[in-house]
Coordinates of N, CA and C in Angstrom, one line a residue:
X1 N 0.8 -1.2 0.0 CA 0.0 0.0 0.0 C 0.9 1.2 0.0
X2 N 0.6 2.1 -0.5 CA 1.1 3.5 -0.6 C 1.2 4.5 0.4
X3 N 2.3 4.6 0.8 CA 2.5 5.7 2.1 C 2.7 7.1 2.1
X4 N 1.5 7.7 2.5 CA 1.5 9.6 2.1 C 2.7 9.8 3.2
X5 N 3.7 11.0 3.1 CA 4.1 11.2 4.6 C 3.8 12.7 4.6
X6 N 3.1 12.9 5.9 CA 2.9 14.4 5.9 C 3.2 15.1 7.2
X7 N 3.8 16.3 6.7 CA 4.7 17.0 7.8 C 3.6 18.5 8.5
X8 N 4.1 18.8 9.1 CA 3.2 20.3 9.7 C 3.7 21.3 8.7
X9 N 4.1 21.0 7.5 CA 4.6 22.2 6.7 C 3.5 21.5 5.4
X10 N 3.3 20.6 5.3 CA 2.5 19.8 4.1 C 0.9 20.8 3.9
X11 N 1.0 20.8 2.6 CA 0.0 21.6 2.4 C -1.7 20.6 2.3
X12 N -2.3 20.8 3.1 CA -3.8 20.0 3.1 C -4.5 19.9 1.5
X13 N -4.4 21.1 1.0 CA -4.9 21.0 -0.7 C -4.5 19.7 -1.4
X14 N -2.9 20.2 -1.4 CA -1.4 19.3 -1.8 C -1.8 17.9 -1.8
X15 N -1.9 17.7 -0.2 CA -2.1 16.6 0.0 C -3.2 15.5 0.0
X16 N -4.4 16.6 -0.2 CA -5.7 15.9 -0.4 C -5.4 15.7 -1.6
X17 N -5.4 16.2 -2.9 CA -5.1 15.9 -4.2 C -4.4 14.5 -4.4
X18 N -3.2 14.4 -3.9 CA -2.7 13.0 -3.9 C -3.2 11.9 -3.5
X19 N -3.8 12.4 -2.0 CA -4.8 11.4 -1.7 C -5.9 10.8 -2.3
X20 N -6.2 11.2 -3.0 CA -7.8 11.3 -4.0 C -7.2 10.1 -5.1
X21 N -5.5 10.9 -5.6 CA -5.4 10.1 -6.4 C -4.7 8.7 -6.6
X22 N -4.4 8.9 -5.6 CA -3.4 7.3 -5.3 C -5.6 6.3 -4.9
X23 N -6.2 6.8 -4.2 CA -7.2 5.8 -4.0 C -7.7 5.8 -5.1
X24 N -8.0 6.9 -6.2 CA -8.3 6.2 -7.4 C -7.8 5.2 -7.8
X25 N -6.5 5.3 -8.2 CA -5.4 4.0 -8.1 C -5.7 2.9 -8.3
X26 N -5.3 3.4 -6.3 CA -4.8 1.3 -5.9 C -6.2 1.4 -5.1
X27 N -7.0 2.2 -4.2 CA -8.4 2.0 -3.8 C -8.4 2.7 -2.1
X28 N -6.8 2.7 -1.9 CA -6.5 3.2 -0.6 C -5.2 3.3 -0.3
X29 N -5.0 4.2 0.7 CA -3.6 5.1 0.9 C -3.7 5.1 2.5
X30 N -2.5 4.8 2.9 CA -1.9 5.1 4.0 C -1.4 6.5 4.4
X31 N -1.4 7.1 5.6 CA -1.2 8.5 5.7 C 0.1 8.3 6.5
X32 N 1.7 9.1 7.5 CA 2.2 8.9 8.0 C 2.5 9.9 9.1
X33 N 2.1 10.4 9.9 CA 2.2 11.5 10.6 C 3.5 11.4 11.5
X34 N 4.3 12.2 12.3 CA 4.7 12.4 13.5 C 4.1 14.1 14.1
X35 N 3.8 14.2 15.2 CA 3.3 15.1 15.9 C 2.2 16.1 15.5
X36 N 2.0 16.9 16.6 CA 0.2 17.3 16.5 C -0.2 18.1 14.9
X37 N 1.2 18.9 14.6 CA 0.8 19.9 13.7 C 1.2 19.1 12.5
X38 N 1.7 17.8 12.1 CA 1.1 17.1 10.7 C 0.2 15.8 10.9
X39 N -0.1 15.7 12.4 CA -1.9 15.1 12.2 C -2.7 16.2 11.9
X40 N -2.7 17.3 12.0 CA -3.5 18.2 11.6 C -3.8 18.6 10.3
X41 N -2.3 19.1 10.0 CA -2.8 18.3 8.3 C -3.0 17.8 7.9
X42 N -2.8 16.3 8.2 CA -3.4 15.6 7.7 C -4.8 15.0 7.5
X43 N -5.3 15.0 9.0 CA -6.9 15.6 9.0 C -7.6 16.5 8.4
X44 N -7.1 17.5 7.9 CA -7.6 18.5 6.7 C -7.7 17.9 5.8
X45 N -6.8 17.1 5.1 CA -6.2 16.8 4.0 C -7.2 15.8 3.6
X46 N -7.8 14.9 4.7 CA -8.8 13.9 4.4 C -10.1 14.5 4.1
X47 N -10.7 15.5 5.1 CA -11.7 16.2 4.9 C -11.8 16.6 3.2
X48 N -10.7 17.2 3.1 CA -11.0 18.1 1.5 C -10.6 16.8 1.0
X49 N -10.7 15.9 0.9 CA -10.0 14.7 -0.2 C -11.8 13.7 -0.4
X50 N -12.0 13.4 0.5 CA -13.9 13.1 0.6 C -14.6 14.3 0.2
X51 N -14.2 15.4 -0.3 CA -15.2 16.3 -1.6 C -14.6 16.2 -2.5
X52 N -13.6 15.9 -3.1 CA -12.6 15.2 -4.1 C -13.4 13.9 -4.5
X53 N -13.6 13.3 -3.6 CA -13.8 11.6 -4.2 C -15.7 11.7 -4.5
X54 N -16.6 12.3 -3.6 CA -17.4 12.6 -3.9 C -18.4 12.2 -4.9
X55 N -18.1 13.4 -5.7 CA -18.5 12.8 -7.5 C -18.5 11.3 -7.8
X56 N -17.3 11.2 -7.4 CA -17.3 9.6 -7.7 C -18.3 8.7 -7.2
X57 N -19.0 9.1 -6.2 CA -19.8 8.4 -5.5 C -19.3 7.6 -4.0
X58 N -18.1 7.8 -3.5 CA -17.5 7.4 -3.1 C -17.3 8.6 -1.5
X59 N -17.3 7.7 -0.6 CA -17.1 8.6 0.7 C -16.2 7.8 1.8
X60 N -15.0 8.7 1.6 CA -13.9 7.9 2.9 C -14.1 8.1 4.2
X61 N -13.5 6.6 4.8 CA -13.1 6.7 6.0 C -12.0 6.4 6.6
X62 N -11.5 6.8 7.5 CA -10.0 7.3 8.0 C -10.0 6.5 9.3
X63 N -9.1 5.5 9.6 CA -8.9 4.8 10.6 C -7.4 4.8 10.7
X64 N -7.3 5.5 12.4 CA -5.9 5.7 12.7 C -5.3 4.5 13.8
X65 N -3.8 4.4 14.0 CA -3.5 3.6 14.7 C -1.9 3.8 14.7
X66 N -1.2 3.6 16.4 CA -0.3 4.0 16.4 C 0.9 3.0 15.6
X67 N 2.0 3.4 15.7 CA 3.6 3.1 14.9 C 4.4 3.5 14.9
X68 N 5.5 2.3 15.6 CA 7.2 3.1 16.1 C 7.9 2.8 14.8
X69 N 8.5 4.3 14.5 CA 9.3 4.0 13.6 C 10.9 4.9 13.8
X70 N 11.6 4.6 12.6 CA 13.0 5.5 13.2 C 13.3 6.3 12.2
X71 N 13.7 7.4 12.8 CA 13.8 8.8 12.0 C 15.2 9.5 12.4
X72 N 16.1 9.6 11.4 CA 17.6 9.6 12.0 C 18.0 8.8 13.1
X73 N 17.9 7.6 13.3 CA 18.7 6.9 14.4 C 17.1 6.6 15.7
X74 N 16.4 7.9 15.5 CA 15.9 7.8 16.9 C 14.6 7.2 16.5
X75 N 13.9 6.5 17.8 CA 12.8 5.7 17.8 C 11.8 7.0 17.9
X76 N 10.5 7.1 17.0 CA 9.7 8.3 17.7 C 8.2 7.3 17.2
X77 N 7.4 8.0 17.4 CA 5.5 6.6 17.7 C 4.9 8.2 16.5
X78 N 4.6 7.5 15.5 CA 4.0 8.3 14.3 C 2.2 7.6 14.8
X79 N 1.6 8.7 14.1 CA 0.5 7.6 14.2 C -0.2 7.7 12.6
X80 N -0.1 6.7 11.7 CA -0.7 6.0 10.9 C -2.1 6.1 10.4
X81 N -2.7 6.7 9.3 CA -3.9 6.8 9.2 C -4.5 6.4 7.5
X82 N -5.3 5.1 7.9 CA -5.5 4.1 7.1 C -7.1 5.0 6.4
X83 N -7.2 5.4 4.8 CA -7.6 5.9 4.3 C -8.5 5.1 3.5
X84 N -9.6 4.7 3.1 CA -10.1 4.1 1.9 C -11.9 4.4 1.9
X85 N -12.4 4.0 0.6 CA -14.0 4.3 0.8 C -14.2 3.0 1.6
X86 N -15.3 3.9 2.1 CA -16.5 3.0 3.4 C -17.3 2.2 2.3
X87 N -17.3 1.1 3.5 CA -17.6 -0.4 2.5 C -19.1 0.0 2.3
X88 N -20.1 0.0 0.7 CA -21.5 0.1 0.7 C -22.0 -0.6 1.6
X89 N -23.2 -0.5 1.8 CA -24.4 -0.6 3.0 C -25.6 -0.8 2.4
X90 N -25.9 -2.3 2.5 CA -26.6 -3.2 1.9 C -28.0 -3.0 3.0
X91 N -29.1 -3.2 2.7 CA -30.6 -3.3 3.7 C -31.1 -2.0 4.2

């Protein structure tokens, strides 16, 4: 699966566009955060990316979850945010 990495300098537009387009793609995109100000972007990023997909008929959902990873040498806890359309709803 495809890993977005988004920083607190990453632009939410930017990155919603990508987002949009890698799930056209492959159907869903992974997000990669470290700290408050690029989960925030990237929470943006998802909002304006679900009026992007839209049209399509399509409406995402964002399921996060933590992850130690290493960033120059050091151990830091990113947290991870699993992107894809919400499965239809049958009945």
């Amino acid at each position: 699966m495809e890993v977005l990495k988004v920083s607190s300098k990453s632009s939410p537009n930017s990155v919603a566009g990508a987002l949009a387009g890698v799930i056209r793609e492959h159907g869903a995109v992974e997000i990669q955060t470290v700290g408050a100000g690029a989960l925030n972007q990237a929470i943006k990023a998802v909002a304006i990316a679900r009026g992007f997909v839209a049209p399509m008929g399509q409406d995402l959902v964002c399921t996060p979850a933590f992850a130690d990873i290493e960033i120059n040498g050091e151990e830091r806890t990113a947290i991870r945010l699993l992107v894809e359309p919400r499965a239809a709803r049958h009945g």
